[in-house]
PDB file of C-alpha atoms in Angstrom:
ATOM      1  CA  UNK A1407      94.127  75.019  98.547  1.00  0.00           C
ATOM      2  CA  UNK A1408      91.158  77.202  97.991  1.00  0.00           C
ATOM      3  CA  UNK A1409      91.660  80.570  96.129  1.00  0.00           C
ATOM      4  CA  UNK A1410      89.667  83.425  98.104  1.00  0.00           C
ATOM      5  CA  UNK A1411      87.052  85.583  96.635  1.00  0.00           C
ATOM      6  CA  UNK A1412      88.887  89.074  96.739  1.00  0.00           C
ATOM      7  CA  UNK A1413      85.703  90.768  95.492  1.00  0.00           C
ATOM      8  CA  UNK A1414      83.834  90.472  98.691  1.00  0.00           C
ATOM      9  CA  UNK A1415      83.416  93.276 101.133  1.00  0.00           C
ATOM     10  CA  UNK A1416      84.028  91.137 104.354  1.00  0.00           C
ATOM     11  CA  UNK A1417      86.849  88.512 104.078  1.00  0.00           C
ATOM     12  CA  UNK A1418      85.578  86.579 107.133  1.00  0.00           C
ATOM     13  CA  UNK A1419      82.147  85.224 107.880  1.00  0.00           C
ATOM     14  CA  UNK A1420      80.704  87.150 110.860  1.00  0.00           C
ATOM     15  CA  UNK A1421      83.380  89.746 110.971  1.00  0.00           C
ATOM     16  CA  UNK A1422      81.874  93.063 109.822  1.00  0.00           C
ATOM     17  CA  UNK A1423      84.868  95.145 111.487  1.00  0.00           C
ATOM     18  CA  UNK A1424      87.416  94.039 108.598  1.00  0.00           C
ATOM     19  CA  UNK A1425      86.907  94.811 104.926  1.00  0.00           C
ATOM     20  CA  UNK A1426      88.698  94.305 101.625  1.00  0.00           C
ATOM     21  CA  UNK A1427      89.510  97.981 101.321  1.00  0.00           C
ATOM     22  CA  UNK A1428      89.461  98.040  97.387  1.00  0.00           C
ATOM     23  CA  UNK A1429      85.752  97.087  97.371  1.00  0.00           C
ATOM     24  CA  UNK A1430      84.500  99.925  99.724  1.00  0.00           C
ATOM     25  CA  UNK A1431      86.385 102.667  98.106  1.00  0.00           C
ATOM     26  CA  UNK A1432      84.860 104.628  95.141  1.00  0.00           C
ATOM     27  CA  UNK A1433      87.252 107.652  94.902  1.00  0.00           C
ATOM     28  CA  UNK A1434      89.007 107.382  91.509  1.00  0.00           C
ATOM     29  CA  UNK A1435      91.953 109.209  93.210  1.00  0.00           C
ATOM     30  CA  UNK A1436      92.314 106.247  95.805  1.00  0.00           C
ATOM     31  CA  UNK A1437      93.770 103.180  94.430  1.00  0.00           C
ATOM     32  CA  UNK A1438      93.815 100.039  96.520  1.00  0.00           C
ATOM     33  CA  UNK A1439      95.410  96.786  95.535  1.00  0.00           C
ATOM     34  CA  UNK A1440      93.762  93.125  95.863  1.00  0.00           C
ATOM     35  CA  UNK A1441      93.332  91.703  99.390  1.00  0.00           C
ATOM     36  CA  UNK A1442      94.415  94.846 101.323  1.00  0.00           C
ATOM     37  CA  UNK A1443      92.339  94.862 104.440  1.00  0.00           C
ATOM     38  CA  UNK A1444      91.249  97.675 106.733  1.00  0.00           C
ATOM     39  CA  UNK A1445      90.060  96.736 110.350  1.00  0.00           C
ATOM     40  CA  UNK A1446      87.969  99.423 112.423  1.00  0.00           C
ATOM     41  CA  UNK A1447      86.354  98.593 115.777  1.00  0.00           C
ATOM     42  CA  UNK A1448      85.190 102.138 116.331  1.00  0.00           C
ATOM     43  CA  UNK A1449      83.580 103.262 113.128  1.00  0.00           C
ATOM     44  CA  UNK A1450      82.106 101.332 110.037  1.00  0.00           C
ATOM     45  CA  UNK A1451      85.113 100.180 108.049  1.00  0.00           C
ATOM     46  CA  UNK A1452      83.273 100.833 104.898  1.00  0.00           C
ATOM     47  CA  UNK A1453      83.651 104.575 105.760  1.00  0.00           C
ATOM     48  CA  UNK A1454      87.247 104.340 105.313  1.00  0.00           C
ATOM     49  CA  UNK A1455      87.411 107.048 102.582  1.00  0.00           C
ATOM     50  CA  UNK A1456      85.444 109.629 104.715  1.00  0.00           C
ATOM     51  CA  UNK A1457      87.092 108.774 107.952  1.00  0.00           C
ATOM     52  CA  UNK A1458      90.531 108.049 107.152  1.00  0.00           C
ATOM     53  CA  UNK A1459      91.475 109.925 103.973  1.00  0.00           C
ATOM     54  CA  UNK A1460      91.588 113.548 105.215  1.00  0.00           C
ATOM     55  CA  UNK A1461      92.118 116.947 103.398  1.00  0.00           C
ATOM     56  CA  UNK A1462      91.787 115.115 100.126  1.00  0.00           C
ATOM     57  CA  UNK A1463      90.308 117.496  97.704  1.00  0.00           C
ATOM     58  CA  UNK A1464      89.947 117.227  93.975  1.00  0.00           C
ATOM     59  CA  UNK A1465      91.598 120.809  93.450  1.00  0.00           C
ATOM     60  CA  UNK A1466      95.224 119.251  94.383  1.00  0.00           C
ATOM     61  CA  UNK A1467      94.873 116.118  92.083  1.00  0.00           C
ATOM     62  CA  UNK A1468      96.643 114.178  94.282  1.00  0.00           C
ATOM     63  CA  UNK A1469      96.307 110.465  95.038  1.00  0.00           C
ATOM     64  CA  UNK A1470      96.481 107.676  97.531  1.00  0.00           C
ATOM     65  CA  UNK A1471      98.070 104.500  96.235  1.00  0.00           C
ATOM     66  CA  UNK A1472      98.041 101.460  98.332  1.00  0.00           C
ATOM     67  CA  UNK A1473      99.444  98.040  97.217  1.00  0.00           C
ATOM     68  CA  UNK A1474      98.233  94.492  97.551  1.00  0.00           C
ATOM     69  CA  UNK A1475      98.188  92.447 100.607  1.00  0.00           C
ATOM     70  CA  UNK A1476      98.487  95.490 103.082  1.00  0.00           C
ATOM     71  CA  UNK A1477      97.198  95.557 106.584  1.00  0.00           C
ATOM     72  CA  UNK A1478      95.643  98.772 107.988  1.00  0.00           C
ATOM     73  CA  UNK A1479      94.846  99.023 111.629  1.00  0.00           C
ATOM     74  CA  UNK A1480      91.724 101.039 113.131  1.00  0.00           C
ATOM     75  CA  UNK A1481      92.150 104.752 113.025  1.00  0.00           C
ATOM     76  CA  UNK A1482      95.095 104.949 110.562  1.00  0.00           C
ATOM     77  CA  UNK A1483      94.929 108.209 108.741  1.00  0.00           C
ATOM     78  CA  UNK A1484      96.378 109.546 105.674  1.00  0.00           C
ATOM     79  CA  UNK A1485      96.640 113.626 105.730  1.00  0.00           C
ATOM     80  CA  UNK A1486      96.860 115.095 102.290  1.00  0.00           C
ATOM     81  CA  UNK A1487      98.178 118.496 101.015  1.00  0.00           C
ATOM     82  CA  UNK A1488      95.437 120.733 102.014  1.00  0.00           C
ATOM     83  CA  UNK A1489      96.298 120.223 105.618  1.00  0.00           C
ATOM     84  CA  UNK A1490      99.748 121.911 105.093  1.00  0.00           C
ATOM     85  CA  UNK A1491      99.654 125.562 105.615  1.00  0.00           C
ATOM     86  CA  UNK A1492     102.200 127.196 103.408  1.00  0.00           C
ATOM     87  CA  UNK A1493     105.665 127.993 105.208  1.00  0.00           C
ATOM     88  CA  UNK A1494     106.384 130.553 102.573  1.00  0.00           C
ATOM     89  CA  UNK A1495     103.831 133.006 104.024  1.00  0.00           C
ATOM     90  CA  UNK A1496     104.585 135.513 106.797  1.00  0.00           C
ATOM     91  CA  UNK A1497     101.273 134.494 108.382  1.00  0.00           C
ATOM     92  CA  UNK A1498      99.806 130.904 109.330  1.00  0.00           C
ATOM     93  CA  UNK A1499      96.268 132.168 108.427  1.00  0.00           C
ATOM     94  CA  UNK A1500      95.042 130.674 105.185  1.00  0.00           C
ATOM     95  CA  UNK A1501      94.032 134.077 103.367  1.00  0.00           C
ATOM     96  CA  UNK A1502      94.194 132.333  99.767  1.00  0.00           C
ATOM     97  CA  UNK A1503      91.100 130.157 100.605  1.00  0.00           C
ATOM     98  CA  UNK A1504      88.907 133.132 101.619  1.00  0.00           C
ATOM     99  CA  UNK A1505      89.080 134.668  98.213  1.00  0.00           C
ATOM    100  CA  UNK A1506      85.341 135.838  98.558  1.00  0.00           C
ATOM    101  CA  UNK A1507      85.970 137.531 101.668  1.00  0.00           C
ATOM    102  CA  UNK A1508      89.003 139.405 100.727  1.00  0.00           C
ATOM    103  CA  UNK A1509      88.827 139.709  96.915  1.00  0.00           C
ATOM    104  CA  UNK A1510      92.525 139.421  96.780  1.00  0.00           C
ATOM    105  CA  UNK A1511      92.761 137.458  93.486  1.00  0.00           C
ATOM    106  CA  UNK A1512      94.956 134.553  94.793  1.00  0.00           C
ATOM    107  CA  UNK A1513      94.184 130.806  93.971  1.00  0.00           C
ATOM    108  CA  UNK A1514      93.078 128.867  96.913  1.00  0.00           C
ATOM    109  CA  UNK A1515      96.051 126.462  96.322  1.00  0.00           C
ATOM    110  CA  UNK A1516      98.282 129.141  97.311  1.00  0.00           C
ATOM    111  CA  UNK A1517      97.256 128.416 101.033  1.00  0.00           C
ATOM    112  CA  UNK A1518      99.137 125.228 101.447  1.00  0.00           C
ATOM    113  CA  UNK A1519     102.344 123.380 100.262  1.00  0.00           C
ATOM    114  CA  UNK A1520     101.681 120.593  97.916  1.00  0.00           C
ATOM    115  CA  UNK A1521     104.120 117.724  98.599  1.00  0.00           C
ATOM    116  CA  UNK A1522     102.561 115.260  96.243  1.00  0.00           C
ATOM    117  CA  UNK A1523     100.813 111.706  96.531  1.00  0.00           C
ATOM    118  CA  UNK A1524     100.916 109.099  99.422  1.00  0.00           C
ATOM    119  CA  UNK A1525     102.216 105.949  98.085  1.00  0.00           C
ATOM    120  CA  UNK A1526     102.223 102.699 100.210  1.00  0.00           C
ATOM    121  CA  UNK A1527     103.813  99.496  98.800  1.00  0.00           C
ATOM    122  CA  UNK A1528     102.717  95.886  98.882  1.00  0.00           C
ATOM    123  CA  UNK A1529     102.425  93.852 102.220  1.00  0.00           C
ATOM    124  CA  UNK A1530     102.610  96.885 104.367  1.00  0.00           C
ATOM    125  CA  UNK A1531     101.437  96.881 108.002  1.00  0.00           C
ATOM    126  CA  UNK A1532     100.150 100.323 109.196  1.00  0.00           C
ATOM    127  CA  UNK A1533      99.576 100.165 112.861  1.00  0.00           C
ATOM    128  CA  UNK A1534      96.813 101.616 115.154  1.00  0.00           C
ATOM    129  CA  UNK A1535      96.027 105.477 114.707  1.00  0.00           C
ATOM    130  CA  UNK A1536      99.251 105.919 112.549  1.00  0.00           C
ATOM    131  CA  UNK A1537      99.400 109.036 110.371  1.00  0.00           C
ATOM    132  CA  UNK A1538     100.805 109.229 107.238  1.00  0.00           C
ATOM    133  CA  UNK A1539     101.654 112.698 105.639  1.00  0.00           C
ATOM    134  CA  UNK A1540     101.284 113.868 102.149  1.00  0.00           C
ATOM    135  CA  UNK A1541     104.377 113.202  99.955  1.00  0.00           C
ATOM    136  CA  UNK A1542     105.607 110.123 101.775  1.00  0.00           C
ATOM    137  CA  UNK A1543     106.193 106.791  99.981  1.00  0.00           C
ATOM    138  CA  UNK A1544     106.401 103.544 102.000  1.00  0.00           C
ATOM    139  CA  UNK A1545     108.153 100.767 100.640  1.00  0.00           C
ATOM    140  CA  UNK A1546     107.219  97.044 100.268  1.00  0.00           C
ATOM    141  CA  UNK A1547     106.847  95.163 103.496  1.00  0.00           C
ATOM    142  CA  UNK A1548     107.467  98.064 105.975  1.00  0.00           C
ATOM    143  CA  UNK A1549     105.775  98.265 109.327  1.00  0.00           C
ATOM    144  CA  UNK A1550     104.302 101.418 110.568  1.00  0.00           C
ATOM    145  CA  UNK A1551     104.089 101.447 114.397  1.00  0.00           C
ATOM    146  CA  UNK A1552     101.115 102.446 116.565  1.00  0.00           C
ATOM    147  CA  UNK A1553     100.615 106.185 116.522  1.00  0.00           C
ATOM    148  CA  UNK A1554     103.688 106.934 114.462  1.00  0.00           C
ATOM    149  CA  UNK A1555     103.714 110.056 112.552  1.00  0.00           C
ATOM    150  CA  UNK A1556     105.425 109.300 109.058  1.00  0.00           C
ATOM    151  CA  UNK A1557     106.678 112.575 107.809  1.00  0.00           C
ATOM    152  CA  UNK A1558     109.280 110.956 105.438  1.00  0.00           C
ATOM    153  CA  UNK A1559     109.821 108.067 103.132  1.00  0.00           C
ATOM    154  CA  UNK A1560     110.184 104.658 104.635  1.00  0.00           C
ATOM    155  CA  UNK A1561     112.442 102.036 102.962  1.00  0.00           C
ATOM    156  CA  UNK A1562     111.279  98.487 102.173  1.00  0.00           C
ATOM    157  CA  UNK A1563     111.256  96.126 104.961  1.00  0.00           C
ATOM    158  CA  UNK A1564     111.864  98.717 107.626  1.00  0.00           C
ATOM    159  CA  UNK A1565     109.922  99.124 111.086  1.00  0.00           C
ATOM    160  CA  UNK A1566     109.488 102.727 111.893  1.00  0.00           C
ATOM    161  CA  UNK A1567     107.830 104.252 115.057  1.00  0.00           C
ATOM    162  CA  UNK A1568     107.608 107.510 116.909  1.00  0.00           C
ATOM    163  CA  UNK A1569     106.710 111.078 116.325  1.00  0.00           C
ATOM    164  CA  UNK A1570     108.103 111.793 114.022  1.00  0.00           C
ATOM    165  CA  UNK A1571     108.678 108.131 112.744  1.00  0.00           C
ATOM    166  CA  UNK A1572     112.136 107.120 112.561  1.00  0.00           C
ATOM    167  CA  UNK A1573     113.732 103.788 111.553  1.00  0.00           C
ATOM    168  CA  UNK A1574     113.823 101.173 114.465  1.00  0.00           C
ATOM    169  CA  UNK A1575     115.239  98.078 112.504  1.00  0.00           C
ATOM    170  CA  UNK A1576     115.267  96.103 109.233  1.00  0.00           C
ATOM    171  CA  UNK A1577     112.778  93.340 109.454  1.00  0.00           C
ATOM    172  CA  UNK A1578     115.196  90.827 107.826  1.00  0.00           C
ATOM    173  CA  UNK A1579     118.863  90.427 106.752  1.00  0.00           C
ATOM    174  CA  UNK A1580     119.770  92.183 103.676  1.00  0.00           C
ATOM    175  CA  UNK A1581     119.932  88.937 101.464  1.00  0.00           C
ATOM    176  CA  UNK A1582     116.387  87.969 102.575  1.00  0.00           C
ATOM    177  CA  UNK A1583     115.114  91.668 101.709  1.00  0.00           C
ATOM    178  CA  UNK A1584     116.589  91.651  98.326  1.00  0.00           C
ATOM    179  CA  UNK A1585     115.194  88.168  97.618  1.00  0.00           C
ATOM    180  CA  UNK A1586     111.870  89.299  98.421  1.00  0.00           C
ATOM    181  CA  UNK A1587     111.967  92.338  96.570  1.00  0.00           C
ATOM    182  CA  UNK A1588     113.047  90.367  93.648  1.00  0.00           C
ATOM    183  CA  UNK A1589     110.349  87.843  93.988  1.00  0.00           C
ATOM    184  CA  UNK A1590     107.424  90.293  94.476  1.00  0.00           C
ATOM    185  CA  UNK A1591     105.323  87.265  95.518  1.00  0.00           C
ATOM    186  CA  UNK A1592     102.245  89.596  95.721  1.00  0.00           C
ATOM    187  CA  UNK A1593     102.037  89.661  92.058  1.00  0.00           C
ATOM    188  CA  UNK A1594     102.109  85.981  91.490  1.00  0.00           C
ATOM    189  CA  UNK A1595      99.078  84.138  90.193  1.00  0.00           C
ATOM    190  CA  UNK A1596      96.720  83.366  93.066  1.00  0.00           C
ATOM    191  CA  UNK A1597      97.325  79.543  92.623  1.00  0.00           C
ATOM    192  CA  UNK A1598     101.060  79.992  93.103  1.00  0.00           C
ATOM    193  CA  UNK A1599     100.496  82.340  96.201  1.00  0.00           C
ATOM    194  CA  UNK A1600      98.273  79.816  97.605  1.00  0.00           C
ATOM    195  CA  UNK A1601     101.076  77.067  97.108  1.00  0.00           C
ATOM    196  CA  UNK A1602     103.467  79.300  98.567  1.00  0.00           C
ATOM    197  CA  UNK A1603     101.610  80.572 101.662  1.00  0.00           C
ATOM    198  CA  UNK A1604     103.190  78.122 104.360  1.00  0.00           C
ATOM    199  CA  UNK A1605     106.665  79.040 102.979  1.00  0.00           C
ATOM    200  CA  UNK A1606     105.764  82.839 103.429  1.00  0.00           C
ATOM    201  CA  UNK A1607     104.409  82.440 106.810  1.00  0.00           C
ATOM    202  CA  UNK A1608     107.270  80.233 108.088  1.00  0.00           C
ATOM    203  CA  UNK A1609     109.870  82.564 106.664  1.00  0.00           C
ATOM    204  CA  UNK A1610     111.220  79.840 104.437  1.00  0.00           C
ATOM    205  CA  UNK A1611     112.639  82.227 101.627  1.00  0.00           C
ATOM    206  CA  UNK A1612     114.761  79.488 100.126  1.00  0.00           C
ATOM    207  CA  UNK A1613     111.592  77.181  99.456  1.00  0.00           C
ATOM    208  CA  UNK A1614     109.819  80.369  98.333  1.00  0.00           C
ATOM    209  CA  UNK A1615     112.433  81.005  95.824  1.00  0.00           C
ATOM    210  CA  UNK A1616     112.408  77.412  94.697  1.00  0.00           C
ATOM    211  CA  UNK A1617     108.765  77.590  94.034  1.00  0.00           C
ATOM    212  CA  UNK A1618     109.223  80.745  91.882  1.00  0.00           C
ATOM    213  CA  UNK A1619     111.903  78.947  89.905  1.00  0.00           C
ATOM    214  CA  UNK A1620     109.860  75.805  89.435  1.00  0.00           C
ATOM    215  CA  UNK A1621     106.972  78.302  88.042  1.00  0.00           C
ATOM    216  CA  UNK A1622     109.174  80.321  85.939  1.00  0.00           C
TER     217      UNK A1622
END
């Protein structure tokens, strides 16, 4: 089986709506794993950094981390800390960022609550126009439903949906989830992944585990 070239921008011939995301992002605070794809039929998918990673300003030193083999649908957005007006103030108005107008001496970062990085695991599917908020960690193999607003961490191999997003169900029985977390097939050499694709696609966890044992 052929090993795909993950250094290309477009994984499929003639499809300019889907990109390997790692190859179109140049912000050092955005970390994308190999083979992760983004599809956009509204805007140029190469503009993901501008259109989909929002309120991501260097002053906060926050990071977006997305693992390998993720699938991100059109319009999914990642909202960072500067979108959060602080809840500790008596006013919703962002006085601290208007330090020139008011000469109050406060730092601009006092205008919002800093909840930390956004971390997306491997093999995660993020649905159409879903929104992921600052401070959220999404586990490996999770599924984020269409237009869900994710405000809390999502466990591995869990499907969530709604506003705010809530757990709908686990994707597999606990023993299968445990095996997948242990195998971490996304970190295998590409030749081994290619050999195991049919097992992955068909849900044959026993054969996938056997392949891992043979390669060990």
